[in-house]
Amino acid sequence: MTQWTVAAMVLMGGGLAPALWLASRGTAVCRLIGLQLVSSVSVLVLLVLVQAIGQPSYLIVPLVLALLSFAGTLVFARLLRSAP
Amino acid sequence: MMYWVLLGLGCVVTVSCTVAATLTGDLYRRLHLLTPVTSLGAPLVGLTVALANGLSLVTGLVLLTVALLMVSGPVLGSAIGHCAAARDGSIQAGSSS
Amino acid sequence: MNMLVMLGFALVAAMGTAVVFTGEPERQAVTLSAYGLSLTVLFILVQAPDVALSQVAVGTAVVPLMVMLAVRKVRGRRE
């Protein structure tokens, strides 16, 4: 039970869970805000988790996630804008 | 010992922002709680991981991820804000900015 | 570590339920993307980085493009 494990647990229980709750309620734009919050919090969770596991080669996953969530959220924002 | 304080501070910022966003009802007010996570919480956590690893390739990868997050956060916030305003009818749907 | 895996399983189960009980396809696509991210965290927790990487690609790039474009196409044809 290192400090990294405790930090990962705090970030998952107190950060990821409310963000996921936000992403599953309300209108599509409300959910989009929740999705953006989920992606930035999950990058942080993954960074801390990789440090807790102690396998630095896993670090490619948060890097790709930060890169692709940018594109994905932009696509969602563009496609939801023109919808009624 | 110094950097556990940084890690705790980053966790506190992130958790308080997400909980506040959950408790806030208004959509545009919730949008303002989104950027502190990327521009304050992410550098604190990334700095802690970087300090723990010392000068190595791992540190570079972590700092690159955090920099990407810090650049993309405000851009996405403004894009979502435009999307919400276009659906509300506050701005013209076809306006390019 | 065991507690973390259990927490990850709980989050994935809750999100799966939320996706199933969402009605409209547009809202469901956004929630499905968030479900993919929670699945990514679970895959890293059980130490499967390759699966997590492919889940990231599917959940954040393919779901918005494919699902949202399909929803728009179907809606345009129906009108």
CSV table of C-alpha atoms in Angstrom, one decimal:
chain,number,residue,atom,x,y,z
A,1,MET,CA,0.0,0.0,0.0
A,2,THR,CA,2.2,2.8,-1.2
A,3,GLN,CA,1.4,6.4,-1.6
A,4,TRP,CA,0.8,5.9,-5.3
A,5,THR,CA,-1.9,3.3,-4.6
A,6,VAL,CA,-3.6,5.6,-2.2
A,7,ALA,CA,-3.5,8.5,-4.7
A,8,ALA,CA,-4.9,6.2,-7.4
A,9,MET,CA,-7.7,5.1,-5.2
A,10,VAL,CA,-8.6,8.7,-4.2
A,11,LEU,CA,-8.5,9.8,-7.8
A,12,MET,CA,-10.7,6.9,-8.9
A,13,GLY,CA,-13.2,7.0,-6.1
A,14,GLY,CA,-13.5,10.8,-5.7
A,15,GLY,CA,-12.6,12.0,-9.2
A,16,LEU,CA,-13.5,9.3,-11.8
A,17,ALA,CA,-16.8,8.2,-10.2
A,18,PRO,CA,-18.5,11.7,-10.1
A,19,ALA,CA,-17.2,12.4,-13.6
A,20,LEU,CA,-18.7,9.2,-14.9
A,21,TRP,CA,-21.9,10.0,-13.1
A,22,LEU,CA,-21.9,13.4,-14.9
A,23,ALA,CA,-21.3,11.7,-18.2
A,24,SER,CA,-24.5,9.5,-17.8
A,25,ARG,CA,-27.1,12.2,-16.9
A,26,GLY,CA,-28.8,15.0,-18.7
A,27,THR,CA,-28.8,16.2,-22.3
A,28,ALA,CA,-26.1,15.4,-24.9
A,29,VAL,CA,-24.1,18.6,-24.2
A,30,CYS,CA,-24.2,18.0,-20.4
A,31,ARG,CA,-22.9,14.5,-21.1
A,32,LEU,CA,-20.2,15.9,-23.4
A,33,ILE,CA,-18.9,18.0,-20.5
A,34,GLY,CA,-18.8,14.9,-18.3
A,35,LEU,CA,-16.9,13.0,-21.0
A,36,GLN,CA,-14.3,15.7,-21.2
A,37,LEU,CA,-13.9,15.6,-17.4
A,38,VAL,CA,-13.7,11.8,-17.6
A,39,SER,CA,-10.9,11.8,-20.2
A,40,SER,CA,-8.7,14.3,-18.4
A,41,VAL,CA,-9.2,12.6,-15.0
A,42,SER,CA,-8.6,9.2,-16.4
A,43,VAL,CA,-5.3,10.4,-17.9
A,44,LEU,CA,-4.2,11.4,-14.4
A,45,VAL,CA,-5.5,8.1,-13.0
A,46,LEU,CA,-3.5,6.2,-15.6
A,47,LEU,CA,-0.3,8.2,-14.9
A,48,VAL,CA,-0.5,7.5,-11.1
A,49,LEU,CA,-1.5,3.9,-11.7
A,50,VAL,CA,1.4,3.2,-14.0
A,51,GLN,CA,3.7,4.5,-11.3
A,52,ALA,CA,2.0,2.3,-8.7
A,53,ILE,CA,2.3,-0.8,-10.9
A,54,GLY,CA,5.9,0.1,-11.7
A,55,GLN,CA,5.9,-0.7,-15.4
A,56,PRO,CA,7.1,2.5,-17.3
A,57,SER,CA,6.3,0.9,-20.7
A,58,TYR,CA,2.6,1.3,-20.0
A,59,LEU,CA,3.0,5.0,-20.2
A,60,ILE,CA,2.1,4.9,-23.9
A,61,VAL,CA,-1.6,4.4,-23.0
A,62,PRO,CA,-2.1,7.8,-21.2
A,63,LEU,CA,-0.1,9.5,-24.0
A,64,VAL,CA,-2.3,8.0,-26.8
A,65,LEU,CA,-5.4,8.7,-24.6
A,66,ALA,CA,-4.6,12.4,-24.3
A,67,LEU,CA,-3.9,12.7,-28.0
A,68,LEU,CA,-7.1,10.8,-29.2
A,69,SER,CA,-9.5,12.2,-26.6
A,70,PHE,CA,-8.7,15.7,-28.0
A,71,ALA,CA,-9.8,14.5,-31.5
A,72,GLY,CA,-12.7,12.6,-30.3
A,73,THR,CA,-14.2,15.4,-28.2
A,74,LEU,CA,-13.7,17.9,-31.1
A,75,VAL,CA,-15.6,15.5,-33.4
A,76,PHE,CA,-18.4,15.1,-30.8
A,77,ALA,CA,-18.6,18.9,-30.4
A,78,ARG,CA,-18.7,19.5,-34.1
A,79,LEU,CA,-21.4,16.8,-34.8
A,80,LEU,CA,-23.6,17.8,-31.9
A,81,ARG,CA,-23.6,21.4,-32.8
A,82,SER,CA,-25.6,21.0,-36.0
A,83,ALA,CA,-28.1,18.6,-34.6
A,84,PRO,CA,-31.4,20.0,-33.4
B,1,MET,CA,9.1,13.9,1.2
B,2,MET,CA,8.3,17.2,-0.5
B,3,TYR,CA,6.6,15.6,-3.5
B,4,TRP,CA,3.9,13.8,-1.6
B,5,VAL,CA,2.6,17.3,-0.7
B,6,LEU,CA,2.4,18.0,-4.5
B,7,LEU,CA,0.6,14.7,-5.2
B,8,GLY,CA,-1.9,15.4,-2.4
B,9,LEU,CA,-2.5,18.9,-3.7
B,10,GLY,CA,-3.1,17.6,-7.2
B,11,CYS,CA,-5.5,15.0,-5.9
B,12,VAL,CA,-7.4,17.6,-3.8
B,13,VAL,CA,-7.7,20.0,-6.8
B,14,THR,CA,-9.0,17.3,-9.2
B,15,VAL,CA,-11.4,15.7,-6.7
B,16,SER,CA,-12.8,19.1,-5.6
B,17,CYS,CA,-13.3,20.2,-9.2
B,18,THR,CA,-15.2,17.0,-10.2
B,19,VAL,CA,-17.4,17.0,-7.1
B,20,ALA,CA,-18.2,20.7,-7.6
B,21,ALA,CA,-19.0,20.1,-11.2
B,22,THR,CA,-21.4,17.3,-10.1
B,23,LEU,CA,-23.1,19.5,-7.6
B,24,THR,CA,-23.5,22.5,-10.0
B,25,GLY,CA,-26.7,22.6,-11.9
B,26,ASP,CA,-26.0,25.2,-14.6
B,27,LEU,CA,-24.2,24.0,-17.8
B,28,TYR,CA,-22.1,27.1,-18.4
B,29,ARG,CA,-21.0,27.3,-14.8
B,30,ARG,CA,-20.0,23.6,-14.9
B,31,LEU,CA,-17.9,24.4,-18.0
B,32,HIS,CA,-15.7,26.7,-15.9
B,33,LEU,CA,-14.9,23.9,-13.4
B,34,LEU,CA,-13.4,21.8,-16.3
B,35,THR,CA,-10.2,23.7,-16.9
B,36,PRO,CA,-8.7,23.7,-13.4
B,37,VAL,CA,-8.3,19.9,-13.7
B,38,THR,CA,-6.1,20.2,-16.8
B,39,SER,CA,-4.2,23.4,-16.1
B,40,LEU,CA,-3.6,22.9,-12.3
B,41,GLY,CA,-4.3,19.3,-11.3
B,42,ALA,CA,-2.4,17.7,-14.2
B,43,PRO,CA,0.9,19.7,-13.8
B,44,LEU,CA,0.9,18.9,-10.1
B,45,VAL,CA,0.5,15.2,-10.6
B,46,GLY,CA,2.9,15.1,-13.5
B,47,LEU,CA,5.5,17.0,-11.6
B,48,THR,CA,5.3,14.5,-8.8
B,49,VAL,CA,5.7,11.6,-11.2
B,50,ALA,CA,8.6,13.4,-12.8
B,51,LEU,CA,10.4,14.1,-9.5
B,52,ALA,CA,9.9,10.5,-8.4
B,53,ASN,CA,11.6,9.2,-11.6
B,54,GLY,CA,14.5,11.6,-11.9
B,55,LEU,CA,16.0,12.5,-15.2
B,56,SER,CA,15.0,9.8,-17.7
B,57,LEU,CA,12.9,8.9,-20.7
B,58,VAL,CA,9.9,8.2,-18.5
B,59,THR,CA,10.0,11.8,-17.2
B,60,GLY,CA,10.0,13.1,-20.7
B,61,LEU,CA,7.0,10.9,-21.7
B,62,VAL,CA,5.0,12.0,-18.6
B,63,LEU,CA,5.8,15.7,-19.1
B,64,LEU,CA,4.8,15.4,-22.8
B,65,THR,CA,1.5,13.9,-21.8
B,66,VAL,CA,0.8,16.6,-19.2
B,67,ALA,CA,1.8,19.3,-21.8
B,68,LEU,CA,-0.6,17.8,-24.3
B,69,LEU,CA,-3.4,17.8,-21.7
B,70,MET,CA,-2.7,21.5,-20.7
B,71,VAL,CA,-2.8,22.6,-24.3
B,72,SER,CA,-5.9,20.6,-25.3
B,73,GLY,CA,-8.0,21.4,-22.2
B,74,PRO,CA,-8.9,25.1,-22.9
B,75,VAL,CA,-9.4,24.4,-26.6
B,76,LEU,CA,-11.9,21.6,-25.9
B,77,GLY,CA,-13.6,23.8,-23.2
B,78,SER,CA,-14.3,26.6,-25.7
B,79,ALA,CA,-15.4,24.1,-28.4
B,80,ILE,CA,-18.0,22.6,-26.0
B,81,GLY,CA,-19.1,26.1,-25.0
B,82,HIS,CA,-19.7,27.0,-28.7
B,83,CYS,CA,-21.5,23.7,-29.2
B,84,ALA,CA,-23.8,24.4,-26.2
B,85,ALA,CA,-24.4,28.1,-27.3
B,86,ALA,CA,-25.3,27.0,-30.8
B,87,ARG,CA,-27.8,24.5,-29.5
B,88,ASP,CA,-29.3,27.0,-27.1
B,89,GLY,CA,-29.7,29.5,-30.0
B,90,SER,CA,-27.5,32.1,-28.2
B,91,ILE,CA,-25.2,32.3,-31.3
B,92,GLN,CA,-25.8,31.5,-34.9
B,93,ALA,CA,-25.3,27.8,-35.7
B,94,GLY,CA,-23.3,28.6,-38.8
B,95,SER,CA,-20.8,31.1,-37.2
B,96,SER,CA,-17.3,29.9,-37.7
B,97,SER,CA,-15.5,31.2,-34.6
C,1,MET,CA,-4.1,-3.3,-5.5
C,2,ASN,CA,-7.0,-5.7,-5.0
C,3,MET,CA,-9.2,-2.9,-3.8
C,4,LEU,CA,-8.4,-0.9,-6.9
C,5,VAL,CA,-9.3,-3.8,-9.2
C,6,MET,CA,-12.7,-4.2,-7.4
C,7,LEU,CA,-13.3,-0.4,-7.6
C,8,GLY,CA,-12.6,-0.6,-11.4
C,9,PHE,CA,-15.0,-3.5,-11.8
C,10,ALA,CA,-17.7,-1.6,-9.9
C,11,LEU,CA,-17.2,1.5,-12.1
C,12,VAL,CA,-17.4,-0.5,-15.3
C,13,ALA,CA,-20.6,-2.4,-14.1
C,14,ALA,CA,-22.3,0.9,-13.2
C,15,MET,CA,-21.4,2.5,-16.5
C,16,GLY,CA,-22.6,-0.5,-18.5
C,17,THR,CA,-26.0,-0.2,-16.7
C,18,ALA,CA,-26.1,3.5,-17.5
C,19,VAL,CA,-25.4,2.9,-21.2
C,20,VAL,CA,-28.2,0.3,-21.4
C,21,PHE,CA,-30.8,2.5,-19.7
C,22,THR,CA,-30.1,5.5,-21.9
C,23,GLY,CA,-32.8,6.1,-24.5
C,24,GLU,CA,-31.7,8.5,-27.3
C,25,PRO,CA,-28.8,7.3,-29.6
C,26,GLU,CA,-27.0,10.7,-29.5
C,27,ARG,CA,-26.8,10.7,-25.7
C,28,GLN,CA,-26.0,7.0,-25.7
C,29,ALA,CA,-23.0,7.6,-27.9
C,30,VAL,CA,-21.4,10.1,-25.5
C,31,THR,CA,-22.1,7.7,-22.5
C,32,LEU,CA,-20.7,4.8,-24.5
C,33,SER,CA,-17.4,6.7,-25.1
C,34,ALA,CA,-17.2,7.4,-21.3
C,35,TYR,CA,-17.8,3.6,-20.7
C,36,GLY,CA,-14.8,2.9,-23.0
C,37,LEU,CA,-12.6,5.1,-20.9
C,38,SER,CA,-13.6,3.3,-17.7
C,39,LEU,CA,-12.9,0.0,-19.4
C,40,THR,CA,-9.4,1.4,-20.3
C,41,VAL,CA,-8.6,2.1,-16.6
C,42,LEU,CA,-9.8,-1.5,-15.7
C,43,PHE,CA,-7.5,-3.0,-18.4
C,44,ILE,CA,-4.5,-1.1,-17.1
C,45,LEU,CA,-5.4,-2.3,-13.5
C,46,VAL,CA,-5.3,-6.0,-14.6
C,47,GLN,CA,-2.0,-5.2,-16.5
C,48,ALA,CA,-3.2,-5.6,-20.1
C,49,PRO,CA,-1.7,-2.5,-21.8
C,50,ASP,CA,-2.2,-3.7,-25.4
C,51,VAL,CA,-5.9,-4.3,-24.9
C,52,ALA,CA,-6.1,-0.9,-23.1
C,53,LEU,CA,-4.4,0.7,-26.1
C,54,SER,CA,-6.9,-0.8,-28.6
C,55,GLN,CA,-9.8,0.1,-26.3
C,56,VAL,CA,-8.6,3.7,-26.3
C,57,ALA,CA,-8.5,3.8,-30.1
C,58,VAL,CA,-12.0,2.3,-30.3
C,59,GLY,CA,-13.6,4.2,-27.5
C,60,THR,CA,-12.4,7.7,-28.3
C,61,ALA,CA,-11.9,7.8,-32.1
C,62,VAL,CA,-14.1,5.2,-33.7
C,63,VAL,CA,-17.3,5.6,-31.5
C,64,PRO,CA,-17.7,9.3,-32.1
C,65,LEU,CA,-17.0,9.1,-35.9
C,66,MET,CA,-18.9,6.0,-36.8
C,67,VAL,CA,-21.8,6.1,-34.4
C,68,MET,CA,-22.5,9.8,-34.7
C,69,LEU,CA,-22.2,9.8,-38.5
C,70,ALA,CA,-24.5,6.8,-38.7
C,71,VAL,CA,-27.1,8.5,-36.4
C,72,ARG,CA,-27.0,11.6,-38.6
C,73,LYS,CA,-27.3,9.6,-41.8
C,74,VAL,CA,-30.3,7.6,-40.5
C,75,ARG,CA,-32.0,10.8,-39.2
C,76,GLY,CA,-31.5,12.6,-42.5
C,77,ARG,CA,-33.0,9.8,-44.5
C,78,ARG,CA,-36.0,9.5,-42.2
C,79,GLU,CA,-37.0,13.2,-42.7
